mmCIF file of C-alpha atoms and ligand atoms in Angstrom:
data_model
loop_
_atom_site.group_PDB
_atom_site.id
_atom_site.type_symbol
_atom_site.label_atom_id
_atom_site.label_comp_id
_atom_site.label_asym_id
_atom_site.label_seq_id
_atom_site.Cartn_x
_atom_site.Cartn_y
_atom_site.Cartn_z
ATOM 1 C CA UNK Q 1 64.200 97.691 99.079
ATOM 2 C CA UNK Q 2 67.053 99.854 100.645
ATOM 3 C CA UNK Q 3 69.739 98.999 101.567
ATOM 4 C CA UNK Q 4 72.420 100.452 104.059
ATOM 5 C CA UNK Q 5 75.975 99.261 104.105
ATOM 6 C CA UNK Q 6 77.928 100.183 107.117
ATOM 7 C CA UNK Q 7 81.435 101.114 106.301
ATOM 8 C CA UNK Q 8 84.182 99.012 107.766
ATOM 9 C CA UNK Q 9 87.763 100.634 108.606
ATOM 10 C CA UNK Q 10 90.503 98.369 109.360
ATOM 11 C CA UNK Q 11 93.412 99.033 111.286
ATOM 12 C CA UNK Q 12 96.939 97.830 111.691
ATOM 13 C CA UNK Q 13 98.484 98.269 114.696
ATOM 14 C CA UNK Q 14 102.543 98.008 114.472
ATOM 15 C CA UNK Q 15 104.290 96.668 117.391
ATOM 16 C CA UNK Q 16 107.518 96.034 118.578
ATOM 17 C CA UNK Q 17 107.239 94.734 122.709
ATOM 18 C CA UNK Q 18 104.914 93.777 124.891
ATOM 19 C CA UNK Q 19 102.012 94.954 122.937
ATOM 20 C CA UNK Q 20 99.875 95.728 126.413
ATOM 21 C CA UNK Q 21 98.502 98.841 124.454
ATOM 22 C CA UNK Q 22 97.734 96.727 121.447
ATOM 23 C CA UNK Q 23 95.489 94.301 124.078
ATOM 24 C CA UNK Q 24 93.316 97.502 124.966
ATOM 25 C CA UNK Q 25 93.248 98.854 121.616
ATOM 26 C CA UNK Q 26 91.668 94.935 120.595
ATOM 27 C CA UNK Q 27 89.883 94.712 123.071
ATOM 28 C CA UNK Q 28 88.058 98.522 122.959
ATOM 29 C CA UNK Q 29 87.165 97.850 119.365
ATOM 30 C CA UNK Q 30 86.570 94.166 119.678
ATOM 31 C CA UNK Q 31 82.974 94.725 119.160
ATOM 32 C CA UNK Q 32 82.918 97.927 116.928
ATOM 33 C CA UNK Q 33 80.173 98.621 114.288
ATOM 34 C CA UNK Q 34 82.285 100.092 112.194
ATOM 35 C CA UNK Q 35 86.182 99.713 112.970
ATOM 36 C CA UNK Q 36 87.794 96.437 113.264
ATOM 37 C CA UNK Q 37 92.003 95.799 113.881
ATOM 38 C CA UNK Q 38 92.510 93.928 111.422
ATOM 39 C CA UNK Q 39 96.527 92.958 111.336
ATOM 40 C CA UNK Q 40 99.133 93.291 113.853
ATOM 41 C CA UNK Q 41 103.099 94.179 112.524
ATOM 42 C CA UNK Q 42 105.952 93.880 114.019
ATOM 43 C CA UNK Q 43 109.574 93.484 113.574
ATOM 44 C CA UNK Q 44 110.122 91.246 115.824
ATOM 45 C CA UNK Q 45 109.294 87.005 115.374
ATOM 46 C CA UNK Q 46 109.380 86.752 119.066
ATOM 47 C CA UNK Q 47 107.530 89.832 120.388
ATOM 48 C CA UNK Q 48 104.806 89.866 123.064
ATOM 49 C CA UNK Q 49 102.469 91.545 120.927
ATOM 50 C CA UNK Q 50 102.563 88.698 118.652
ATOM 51 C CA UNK Q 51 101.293 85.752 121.140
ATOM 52 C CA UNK Q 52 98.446 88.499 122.192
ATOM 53 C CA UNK Q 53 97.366 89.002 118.633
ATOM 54 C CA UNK Q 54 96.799 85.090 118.292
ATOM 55 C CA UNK Q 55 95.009 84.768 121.306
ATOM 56 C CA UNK Q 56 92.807 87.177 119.772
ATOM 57 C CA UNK Q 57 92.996 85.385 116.384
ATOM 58 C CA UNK Q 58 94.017 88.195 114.635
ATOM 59 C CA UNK Q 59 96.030 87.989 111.456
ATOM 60 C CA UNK Q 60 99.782 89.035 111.677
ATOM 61 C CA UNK Q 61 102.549 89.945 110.019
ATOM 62 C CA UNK Q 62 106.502 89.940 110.761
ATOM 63 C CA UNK Q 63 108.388 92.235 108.589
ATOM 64 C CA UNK Q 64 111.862 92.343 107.675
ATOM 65 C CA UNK Q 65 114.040 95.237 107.605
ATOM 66 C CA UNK Q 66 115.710 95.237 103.976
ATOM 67 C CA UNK Q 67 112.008 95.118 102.437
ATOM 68 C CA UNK Q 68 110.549 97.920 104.820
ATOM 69 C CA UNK Q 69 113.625 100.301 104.612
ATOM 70 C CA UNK Q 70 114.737 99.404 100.593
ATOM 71 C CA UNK Q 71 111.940 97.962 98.721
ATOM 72 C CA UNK Q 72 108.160 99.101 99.018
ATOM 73 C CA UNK Q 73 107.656 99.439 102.753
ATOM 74 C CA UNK Q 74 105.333 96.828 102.593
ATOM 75 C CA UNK Q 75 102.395 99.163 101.521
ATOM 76 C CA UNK Q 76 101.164 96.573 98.556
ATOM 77 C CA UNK Q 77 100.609 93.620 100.833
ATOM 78 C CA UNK Q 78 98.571 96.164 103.641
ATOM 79 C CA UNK Q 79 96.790 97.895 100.644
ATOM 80 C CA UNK Q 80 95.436 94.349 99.644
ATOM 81 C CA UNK Q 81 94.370 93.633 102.855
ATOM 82 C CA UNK Q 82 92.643 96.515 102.789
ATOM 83 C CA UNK Q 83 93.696 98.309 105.998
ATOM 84 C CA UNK Q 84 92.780 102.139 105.700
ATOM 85 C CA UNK Q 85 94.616 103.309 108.952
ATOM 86 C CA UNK Q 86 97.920 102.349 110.867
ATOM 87 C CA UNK Q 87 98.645 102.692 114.713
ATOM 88 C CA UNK Q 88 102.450 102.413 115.943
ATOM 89 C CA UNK Q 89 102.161 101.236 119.251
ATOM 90 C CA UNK Q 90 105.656 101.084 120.846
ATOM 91 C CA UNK Q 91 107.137 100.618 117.470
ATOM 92 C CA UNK Q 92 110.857 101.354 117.069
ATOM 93 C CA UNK Q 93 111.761 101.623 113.308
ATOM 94 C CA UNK Q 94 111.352 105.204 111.973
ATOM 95 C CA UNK Q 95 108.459 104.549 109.463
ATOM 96 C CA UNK Q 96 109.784 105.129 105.513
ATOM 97 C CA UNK Q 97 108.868 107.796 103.135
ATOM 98 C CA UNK Q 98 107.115 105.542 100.944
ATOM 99 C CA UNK Q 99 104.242 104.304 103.513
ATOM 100 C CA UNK Q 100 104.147 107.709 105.106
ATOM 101 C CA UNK Q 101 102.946 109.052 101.416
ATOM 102 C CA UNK Q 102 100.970 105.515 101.000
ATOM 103 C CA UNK Q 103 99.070 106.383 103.901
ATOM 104 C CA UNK Q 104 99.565 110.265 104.598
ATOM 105 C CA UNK Q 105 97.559 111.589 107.484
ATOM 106 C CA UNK Q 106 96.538 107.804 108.325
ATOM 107 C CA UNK Q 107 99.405 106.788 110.993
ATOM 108 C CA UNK Q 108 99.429 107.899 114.160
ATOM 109 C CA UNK Q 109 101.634 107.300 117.125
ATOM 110 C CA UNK Q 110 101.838 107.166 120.968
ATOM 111 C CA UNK Q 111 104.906 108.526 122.647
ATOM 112 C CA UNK Q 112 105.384 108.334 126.485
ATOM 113 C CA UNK Q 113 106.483 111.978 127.149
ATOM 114 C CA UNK Q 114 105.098 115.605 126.582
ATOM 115 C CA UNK Q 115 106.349 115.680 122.344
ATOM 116 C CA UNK Q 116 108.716 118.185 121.825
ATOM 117 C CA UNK Q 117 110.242 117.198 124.894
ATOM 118 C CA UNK Q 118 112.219 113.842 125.373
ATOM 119 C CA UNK Q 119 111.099 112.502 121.750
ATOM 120 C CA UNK Q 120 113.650 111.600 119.234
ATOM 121 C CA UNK Q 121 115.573 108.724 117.724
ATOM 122 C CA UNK Q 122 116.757 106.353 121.116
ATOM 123 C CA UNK Q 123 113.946 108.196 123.261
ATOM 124 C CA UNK Q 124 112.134 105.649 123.827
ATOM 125 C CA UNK Q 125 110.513 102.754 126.898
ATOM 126 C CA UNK Q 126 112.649 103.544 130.066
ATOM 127 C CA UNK Q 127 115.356 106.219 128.566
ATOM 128 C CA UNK Q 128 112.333 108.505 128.463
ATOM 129 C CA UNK Q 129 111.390 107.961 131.774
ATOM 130 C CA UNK Q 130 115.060 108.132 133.061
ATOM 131 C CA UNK Q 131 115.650 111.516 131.538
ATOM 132 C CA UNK Q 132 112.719 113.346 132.775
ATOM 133 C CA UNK Q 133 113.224 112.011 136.490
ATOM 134 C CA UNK Q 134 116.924 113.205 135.991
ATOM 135 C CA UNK Q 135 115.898 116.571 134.432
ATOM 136 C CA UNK Q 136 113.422 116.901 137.977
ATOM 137 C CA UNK Q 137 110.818 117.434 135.975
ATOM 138 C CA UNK Q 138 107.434 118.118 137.658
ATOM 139 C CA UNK Q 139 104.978 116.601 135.485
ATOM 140 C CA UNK Q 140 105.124 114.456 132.531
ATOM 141 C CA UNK Q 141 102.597 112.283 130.197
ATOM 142 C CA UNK Q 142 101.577 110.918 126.821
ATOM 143 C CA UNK Q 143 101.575 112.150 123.394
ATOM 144 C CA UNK Q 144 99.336 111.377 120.530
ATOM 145 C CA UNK Q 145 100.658 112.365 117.019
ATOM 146 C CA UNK Q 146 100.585 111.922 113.515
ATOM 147 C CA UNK Q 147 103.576 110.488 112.216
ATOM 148 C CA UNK Q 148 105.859 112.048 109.522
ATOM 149 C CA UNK Q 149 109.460 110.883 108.389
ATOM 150 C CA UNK Q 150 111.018 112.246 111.636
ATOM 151 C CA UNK Q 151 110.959 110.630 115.274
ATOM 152 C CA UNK Q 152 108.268 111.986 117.357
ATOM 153 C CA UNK Q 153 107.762 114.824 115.045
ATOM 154 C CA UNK Q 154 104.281 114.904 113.390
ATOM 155 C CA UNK Q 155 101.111 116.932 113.951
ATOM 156 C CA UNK Q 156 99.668 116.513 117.521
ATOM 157 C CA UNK Q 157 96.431 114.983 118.259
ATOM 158 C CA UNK Q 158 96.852 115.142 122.003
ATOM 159 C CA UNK Q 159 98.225 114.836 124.896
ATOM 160 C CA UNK Q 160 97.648 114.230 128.583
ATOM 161 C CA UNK Q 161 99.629 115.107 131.506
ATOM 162 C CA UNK Q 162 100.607 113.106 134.880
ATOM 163 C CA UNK Q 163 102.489 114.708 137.977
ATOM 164 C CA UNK Q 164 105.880 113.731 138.566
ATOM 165 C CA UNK Q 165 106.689 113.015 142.247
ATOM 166 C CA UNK Q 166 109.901 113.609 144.291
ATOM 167 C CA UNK Q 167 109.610 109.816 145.095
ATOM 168 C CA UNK Q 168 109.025 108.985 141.587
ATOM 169 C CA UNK Q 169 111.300 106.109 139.760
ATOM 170 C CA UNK Q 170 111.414 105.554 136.003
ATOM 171 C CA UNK Q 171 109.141 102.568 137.114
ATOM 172 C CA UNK Q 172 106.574 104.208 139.023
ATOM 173 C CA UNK Q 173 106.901 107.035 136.244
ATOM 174 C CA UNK Q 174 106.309 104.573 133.477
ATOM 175 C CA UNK Q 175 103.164 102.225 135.235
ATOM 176 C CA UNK Q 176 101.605 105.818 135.753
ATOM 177 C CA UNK Q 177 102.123 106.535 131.795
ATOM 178 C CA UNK Q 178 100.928 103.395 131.082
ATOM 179 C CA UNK Q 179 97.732 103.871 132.414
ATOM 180 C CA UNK Q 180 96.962 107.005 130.909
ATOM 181 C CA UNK Q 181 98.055 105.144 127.766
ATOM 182 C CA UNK Q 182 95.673 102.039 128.072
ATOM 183 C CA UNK Q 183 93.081 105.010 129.090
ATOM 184 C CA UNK Q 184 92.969 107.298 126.280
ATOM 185 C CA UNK Q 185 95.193 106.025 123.592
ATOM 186 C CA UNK Q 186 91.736 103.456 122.451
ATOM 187 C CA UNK Q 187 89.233 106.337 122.174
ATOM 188 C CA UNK Q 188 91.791 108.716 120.852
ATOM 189 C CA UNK Q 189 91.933 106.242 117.614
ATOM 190 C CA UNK Q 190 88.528 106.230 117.430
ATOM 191 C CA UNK Q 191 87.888 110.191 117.593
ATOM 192 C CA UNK Q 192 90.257 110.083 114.682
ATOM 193 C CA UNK Q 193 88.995 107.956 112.304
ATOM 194 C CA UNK Q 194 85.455 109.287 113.015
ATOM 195 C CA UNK Q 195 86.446 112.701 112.569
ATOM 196 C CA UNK Q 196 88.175 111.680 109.013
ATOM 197 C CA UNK Q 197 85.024 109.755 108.631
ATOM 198 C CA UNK Q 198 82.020 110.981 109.304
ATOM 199 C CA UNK Q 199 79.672 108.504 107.911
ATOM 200 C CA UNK Q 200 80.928 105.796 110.330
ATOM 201 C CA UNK Q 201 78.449 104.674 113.086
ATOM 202 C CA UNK Q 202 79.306 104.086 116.549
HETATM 203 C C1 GRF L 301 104.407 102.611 125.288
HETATM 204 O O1 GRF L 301 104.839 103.212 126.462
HETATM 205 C C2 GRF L 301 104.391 103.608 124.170
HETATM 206 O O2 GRF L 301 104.236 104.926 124.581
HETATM 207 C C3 GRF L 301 105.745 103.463 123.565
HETATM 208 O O3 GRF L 301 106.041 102.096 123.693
HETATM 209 C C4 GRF L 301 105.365 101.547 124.810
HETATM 210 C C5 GRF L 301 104.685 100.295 124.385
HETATM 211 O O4 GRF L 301 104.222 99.564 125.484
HETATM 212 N N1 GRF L 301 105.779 104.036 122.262
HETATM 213 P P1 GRF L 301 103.363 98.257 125.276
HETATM 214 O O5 GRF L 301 104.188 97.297 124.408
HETATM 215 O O6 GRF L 301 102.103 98.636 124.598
HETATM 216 O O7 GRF L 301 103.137 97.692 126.637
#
């Protein structure tokens, strides 16, 4: 008799707020053959993201700074739970050497802005917003990138762009980056880990 196995890929998602892009991302791949979120991170014991994750009943995990900055970035403990890919959404510690080389090519992360533009350590939630409105700029968006040892720095996946109004505040700015966020940031992960693996079914 044959037998097929179906590979499984598990995901960590790192949060540090809200988490309303970790909800989509659970929910998108709540039912996936092949791809599963399998942990939620954050650095914060009373984020958001953390009361979402348990009303999914997913497994999480708070970490603490000394042991993510000094000792071994946590990679043991996620490498025995077996998680193959990591997804910082709205995460604010720069991510260490050690789990960038632990899991090179395999973290990706969202940034509300057009990357090179208005990235970069403090760039991030509503200072974003506030500095393209102040700059006048005419259109703005979302950024999906591979993460290196630098802010906002790695490769480029994607990104999608949003007009900027005259009437636009750094709250209208940021509910219309949100939704292209909730929109694309889901299948984005997906396209990625299918293109790195192409035996995994849909
Ligand atoms: C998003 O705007 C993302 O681009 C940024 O942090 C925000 C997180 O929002 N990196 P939420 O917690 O998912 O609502």
């Amino acid at each position: 008799m044959m037998h097929t196995t179906t590979i499984q890929k598990k995901i960590a998602v790192f949060a540090s707020g809200a988490g309303s892009n970790t909800e989509k991302i659970i929910m998108y791949f709540a039912s996936h053959p092949s791809i599963s979120i399998s942990l939620i991170v954050s650095n914060k014991a009373n984020a958001g993201v953390l009361k979402i994750a348990a009303n999914f009943s997913i497994h999480t995990l708070v970490i603490e700074k000394e042991k993510f900055f000094t000792q071994n970035a946590y990679t043991d403990e996620l490498k025995n739970l077996g998680i193959d890919f990591i997804v910082l959404a709205g995460f604010l510690w720069r991510i260490p050497i050690k789990l960038i080389e632990a899991y090179s090519n395999k973290i990706i992360n969202i940034h509300p802005a057009l990357l090179p533009k208005y990235g970069g350590k403090g760039m991030y939630g509503h200072y974003v917003h506030e500095a393209v409105i102040a700059a006048k700029e005419k259109e703005s968006g979302i950024t999906i990138h591979y993460v290196d040892e630098q802010y906002d720095h790695g490769n480029i996946i994607i990104q999608i762009k949003c007009s900027v109004a005259e009437n636009d505040t750094p709250t209208s700015l940021a509910e219309k980056i949100h939704q292209l966020e909730h929109q694309f940031f889901p299948s984005t992960i997906e396209k990625c880990l299918m293109e790195q693996n192409h035996s995994l079914t849909l």
